[in-house]
Structure formats: structure tokens, C-alpha cells
Short mmCIF file of C-alpha atoms in Angstrom, two decimals:
data_model
loop_
_atom_site.label_atom_id
_atom_site.label_comp_id
_atom_site.label_asym_id
_atom_site.label_seq_id
_atom_site.Cartn_x
_atom_site.Cartn_y
_atom_site.Cartn_z
CA GLY A 1 -8.81 -15.73 -10.97
CA ILE A 2 -8.39 -15.45 -7.24
CA GLN A 3 -8.01 -11.95 -5.80
CA VAL A 4 -5.67 -11.09 -2.91
CA GLU A 5 -5.96 -7.83 -1.02
CA GLN A 6 -3.52 -6.67 1.64
CA SER A 7 -3.98 -3.92 4.18
CA PRO A 8 -2.79 -1.45 5.10
CA PRO A 9 -0.72 -0.54 2.02
CA ASP A 10 1.69 1.46 4.17
CA LEU A 11 2.52 1.36 7.87
CA ILE A 12 4.95 3.47 9.88
CA LEU A 13 5.92 2.42 13.41
CA GLN A 14 8.29 3.37 16.14
CA GLU A 15 10.73 0.71 17.23
CA GLY A 16 9.16 -1.51 19.87
CA ALA A 17 5.59 -1.15 18.65
CA ASN A 18 3.36 -4.03 17.60
CA SER A 19 1.52 -4.33 14.30
CA THR A 20 -1.00 -6.47 12.45
CA LEU A 21 -1.03 -6.95 8.69
CA ARG A 22 -4.07 -8.40 6.95
CA CYS A 23 -4.54 -10.49 3.83
CA ASN A 24 -8.01 -11.17 2.37
CA PHE A 25 -8.54 -13.62 -0.46
CA SER A 26 -11.55 -14.21 -2.66
CA ASP A 27 -11.73 -18.01 -2.86
CA SER A 28 -10.69 -21.15 -1.02
CA VAL A 29 -6.95 -21.80 -1.03
CA ASN A 30 -4.63 -24.73 -0.62
CA ASN A 31 -1.56 -22.70 0.22
CA LEU A 32 -0.95 -19.34 1.83
CA GLN A 33 2.47 -17.87 2.37
CA TRP A 34 3.80 -14.71 3.97
CA PHE A 35 7.05 -13.23 2.66
CA HIS A 36 9.29 -10.36 3.68
CA GLN A 37 11.07 -8.61 0.81
CA ASN A 38 14.39 -7.29 2.05
CA PRO A 39 16.07 -4.10 0.75
CA TRP A 40 17.98 -6.13 -1.84
CA GLY A 41 14.77 -7.52 -3.26
CA GLN A 42 14.97 -11.08 -2.06
CA LEU A 43 11.79 -12.71 -0.81
CA ILE A 44 12.28 -14.33 2.57
CA ASN A 45 9.81 -17.05 3.56
CA LEU A 46 8.11 -16.17 6.83
CA PHE A 47 5.23 -18.62 7.07
CA TYR A 48 3.57 -21.35 5.07
CA ILE A 49 0.13 -21.26 6.69
CA PRO A 50 -2.93 -22.46 4.75
CA SER A 51 -4.80 -22.65 8.06
CA GLY A 52 -4.23 -22.35 11.79
CA THR A 53 -1.67 -20.39 13.77
CA LYS A 54 2.12 -20.44 13.74
CA GLN A 55 4.74 -18.51 15.63
CA ASN A 56 8.38 -17.81 14.92
CA GLY A 57 10.05 -15.55 17.44
CA ARG A 58 8.47 -12.10 17.35
CA LEU A 59 6.35 -13.00 14.36
CA SER A 60 3.18 -15.01 14.30
CA ALA A 61 0.48 -15.68 11.72
CA THR A 62 -3.09 -16.88 11.74
CA THR A 63 -5.14 -18.02 8.77
CA VAL A 64 -8.91 -18.48 9.04
CA ALA A 65 -9.54 -20.34 5.81
CA THR A 66 -13.33 -20.49 6.21
CA GLU A 67 -13.48 -16.69 6.43
CA ARG A 68 -10.80 -16.17 3.76
CA TYR A 69 -8.27 -14.07 5.60
CA SER A 70 -4.87 -14.26 7.20
CA LEU A 71 -3.14 -12.01 9.73
CA LEU A 72 0.56 -11.45 10.31
CA TYR A 73 1.53 -10.12 13.73
CA ILE A 74 4.83 -8.41 14.38
CA SER A 75 5.62 -7.71 18.03
CA SER A 76 8.31 -5.46 19.46
CA SER A 77 9.22 -4.26 15.98
CA GLN A 78 12.83 -3.54 15.05
CA THR A 79 14.28 -1.40 12.30
CA THR A 80 15.36 -4.56 10.52
CA ASP A 81 11.68 -5.49 10.14
CA SER A 82 11.30 -2.70 7.61
CA GLY A 83 10.46 -3.74 4.08
CA VAL A 84 7.53 -5.04 2.11
CA TYR A 85 5.41 -7.90 3.38
CA PHE A 86 3.61 -9.99 0.80
CA CYS A 87 0.83 -12.49 1.14
CA ALA A 88 0.51 -15.07 -1.65
CA VAL A 89 -2.06 -17.82 -2.19
CA ASN A 90 -2.52 -20.87 -4.34
CA ARG A 91 -5.73 -22.71 -5.12
CA GLY A 92 -4.15 -26.14 -5.22
CA GLY A 93 -5.32 -29.07 -7.28
CA SER A 94 -3.33 -29.29 -10.49
CA ASN A 95 -2.31 -25.63 -10.42
CA TYR A 96 0.58 -24.68 -8.19
CA LYS A 97 1.07 -21.03 -9.10
CA LEU A 98 0.99 -18.35 -6.40
CA THR A 99 -1.09 -15.20 -6.70
CA PHE A 100 0.36 -12.25 -4.79
CA GLY A 101 -1.19 -9.29 -3.07
CA LYS A 102 0.33 -5.85 -3.62
CA GLY A 103 2.08 -5.91 -0.27
CA THR A 104 2.33 -3.78 2.87
CA LEU A 105 5.28 -1.41 3.08
CA LEU A 106 6.42 -1.34 6.71
CA THR A 107 8.78 1.33 7.96
CA VAL A 108 10.12 1.00 11.51
CA ASN A 109 11.79 4.15 12.80
CA PRO A 110 14.39 4.11 15.60
CA ASP B 1 23.74 -25.49 0.31
CA GLY B 2 20.34 -26.16 -1.19
CA GLY B 3 18.65 -23.28 -2.89
CA ILE B 4 17.77 -21.34 -6.00
CA THR B 5 20.43 -19.44 -7.90
CA GLN B 6 19.65 -16.67 -10.34
CA SER B 7 22.22 -15.06 -12.55
CA PRO B 8 23.24 -12.46 -13.30
CA LYS B 9 22.19 -10.19 -10.46
CA TYR B 10 22.18 -7.12 -12.71
CA LEU B 11 21.73 -7.09 -16.47
CA PHE B 12 21.75 -4.30 -19.00
CA ARG B 13 20.32 -4.76 -22.46
CA LYS B 14 20.07 -2.58 -25.51
CA GLU B 15 16.70 -2.14 -27.09
CA GLY B 16 16.03 -4.75 -29.75
CA GLN B 17 18.19 -7.45 -28.16
CA ASN B 18 17.09 -10.71 -26.63
CA VAL B 19 18.52 -11.62 -23.23
CA THR B 20 18.37 -14.83 -21.18
CA LEU B 21 18.09 -14.96 -17.40
CA SER B 22 19.33 -18.07 -15.65
CA CYS B 23 17.58 -19.94 -12.83
CA GLU B 24 18.97 -23.12 -11.29
CA GLN B 25 17.70 -25.05 -8.27
CA ASN B 26 19.14 -27.99 -6.36
CA LEU B 27 16.11 -28.58 -4.15
CA ASN B 28 14.82 -31.42 -6.36
CA HIS B 29 11.60 -29.45 -6.87
CA ASP B 30 9.29 -30.36 -9.72
CA ALA B 31 7.69 -26.94 -10.23
CA MET B 32 9.46 -23.74 -11.23
CA TYR B 33 8.15 -20.23 -11.86
CA TRP B 34 9.15 -16.84 -13.22
CA TYR B 35 7.68 -13.65 -11.77
CA ARG B 36 8.11 -10.03 -12.70
CA GLN B 37 8.04 -7.16 -10.20
CA ASP B 38 7.71 -3.50 -11.12
CA PRO B 39 8.52 -0.71 -8.63
CA GLY B 40 5.97 -0.51 -5.84
CA GLN B 41 4.03 -3.47 -7.18
CA GLY B 42 3.40 -7.06 -6.30
CA LEU B 43 4.66 -10.00 -8.31
CA ARG B 44 3.06 -11.10 -11.55
CA LEU B 45 3.48 -14.56 -13.02
CA ILE B 46 5.18 -14.84 -16.41
CA TYR B 47 5.57 -18.59 -16.97
CA TYR B 48 5.54 -21.71 -14.86
CA SER B 49 6.54 -25.32 -15.32
CA GLN B 50 5.20 -28.22 -13.30
CA ILE B 51 7.37 -30.88 -14.90
CA VAL B 52 10.31 -31.26 -17.27
CA ASN B 53 9.52 -30.52 -20.94
CA ASP B 54 6.24 -28.83 -20.04
CA PHE B 55 5.40 -25.22 -19.21
CA GLN B 56 2.40 -22.91 -19.21
CA LYS B 57 1.86 -19.20 -19.74
CA GLY B 58 1.15 -17.09 -16.73
CA ASP B 59 -0.62 -13.77 -16.61
CA ILE B 60 1.93 -11.70 -18.57
CA ALA B 61 3.72 -14.12 -20.96
CA GLU B 62 3.79 -11.89 -24.04
CA GLY B 63 7.36 -11.07 -25.09
CA TYR B 64 8.89 -13.86 -23.00
CA SER B 65 9.91 -17.45 -23.68
CA VAL B 66 11.11 -20.32 -21.48
CA SER B 67 12.41 -23.87 -21.70
CA ARG B 68 12.52 -26.72 -19.21
CA GLU B 69 14.92 -29.32 -20.55
CA LYS B 70 16.27 -30.28 -17.13
CA LYS B 71 14.52 -30.50 -13.77
CA GLU B 72 16.96 -28.12 -12.12
CA SER B 73 16.97 -25.39 -14.78
CA PHE B 74 14.32 -22.97 -16.04
CA PRO B 75 15.84 -20.14 -18.12
CA LEU B 76 13.77 -17.12 -19.13
CA THR B 77 14.39 -15.26 -22.40
CA VAL B 78 13.21 -11.67 -22.61
CA THR B 79 12.70 -11.03 -26.30
CA SER B 80 12.71 -7.80 -28.26
CA ALA B 81 8.92 -8.15 -28.47
CA GLN B 82 8.60 -7.33 -24.77
CA LYS B 83 7.62 -3.67 -24.84
CA ASN B 84 8.67 -2.70 -21.33
CA PRO B 85 11.26 -5.20 -20.11
CA THR B 86 12.93 -3.09 -17.41
CA ALA B 87 11.94 -4.81 -14.17
CA PHE B 88 13.04 -7.09 -11.34
CA TYR B 89 12.71 -10.78 -12.23
CA LEU B 90 12.31 -13.48 -9.61
CA CYS B 91 12.51 -17.23 -10.08
CA ALA B 92 10.87 -19.67 -7.66
CA SER B 93 10.44 -23.37 -7.18
CA SER B 94 8.19 -25.67 -5.19
CA THR B 95 7.68 -29.38 -4.75
CA GLY B 96 4.43 -28.98 -6.59
CA ILE B 97 2.92 -32.02 -5.00
CA VAL B 98 1.35 -31.98 -1.52
CA ASN B 99 3.30 -29.21 0.14
CA THR B 100 3.38 -26.38 -2.34
CA GLU B 101 5.52 -23.96 -0.34
CA ALA B 102 7.52 -21.88 -2.82
CA PHE B 103 11.06 -20.60 -2.40
CA PHE B 104 12.61 -17.73 -4.31
CA GLY B 105 15.97 -16.85 -5.76
CA GLN B 106 17.67 -13.52 -5.19
CA GLY B 107 16.38 -11.98 -8.40
CA THR B 108 17.79 -10.37 -11.54
CA ARG B 109 17.40 -6.67 -12.14
CA LEU B 110 17.10 -6.03 -15.87
CA THR B 111 17.54 -2.55 -17.30
CA VAL B 112 17.03 -1.70 -20.96
CA VAL B 113 19.32 1.11 -22.09
#
């Protein structure tokens, strides 16, 4: 099956710093999503981005499908950004299931 | 409000007992999924259903069972055959057609005591 690798596994920042999270995947994909898992465990949808660039406030994401990677940018980080960020992909066609990476644990200190 | 509702939020089970986790969605999505998350790990797919009365095994289906009798409901039963059932369980749904963006419920934390 498709492999998804996220880096770095852990990241510690001071409030106000910027960061870039990376997601590499081993095959072509029809769907790529970024999620933030909050302290209560819920997965919050950040971006649905199989290709191209999107921005939402301080967050933006870019997926280069031909090179099989996606980047999540967090600018001016806040303590509330802390948590685990997951990348998940889907190959499309008749199979809709998502395959997840192991996540990046982000800690933003005040 | 449209969304995915999982219940209960916390569940305790004695060894040897079966337990059923509920997942309901009112998003009119065709596809539904169950994932398991262990501490410090990503999510692994247990079962998924792309249409009513049909479902497929995911990567870790052993010891679990599901049903899909209604479009909006996809309950997961953790059976006594599941050797290590203590985990966080997440249910998701997607349209399953062109736009396959998935949305998740709030999860059920199952502890075997």
C-alpha cells in the first residue's frame, strides 16, 4: 500500500515563530488532507489539498503532486497551535480510505 | 448542526466482553470509516463502508465487526477476540464520490479493565 512519511516527528517552538511540516507519499494520490489533533483527541480538518496551494489565516499548505510531497506552513505560532498534525492521503478510484502518516507533535511555548 | 456523533465518549469494558461503539452522521455521506489510534501513533483503518449493506476490512480488522444497515449509522463492535482493545477509536465519513474529503467524530476512548 501507499506509504506516508511526516517530518519532523517532533518540533518545539517559541510563540511567534514560523514552522514548516512536511509530508512525503510513495505513490500518486487523489486526496491529501492535513489535520490538527487537539488535546481532546478530535481531528480538525485544516486543508483538503490534493494539489496546489491554499491559505487559511496563519496556516497555508502546498502540495506538489508530481513530486509526491506536501508542506504545511504555520506562521506566527500560538500556544493553541500545539498538538499533533497529521497528513493523510487517498489513492482515489474505487477506494476512498485514507492512509495516515505518524504525525508531527508540535509544542509551542509561551 | 451537521456532523458526526460518536458515543459514548469514554467506555470501560471487562475482559471477555463485547462492546459496541456508536457512530452516526447527518452529512448524507455515502462512505464511513473506523480508525484506531494508539498512544503516540497515527491512525490505522479497521473497517470501511462505501455504501449501505456493504463494508470491507481495513488493515487491522481482526477482533472487530461492523454493520451498515442505514446510511447514517456505522456501529463498531469490539469483540472478546480483540487481544488489545484499549485504544482511541475514531469514526469518519466522506462523500466517497468526487470530493473525498473526510470528516471525523470526536472519538471514543475504550479502556479494558
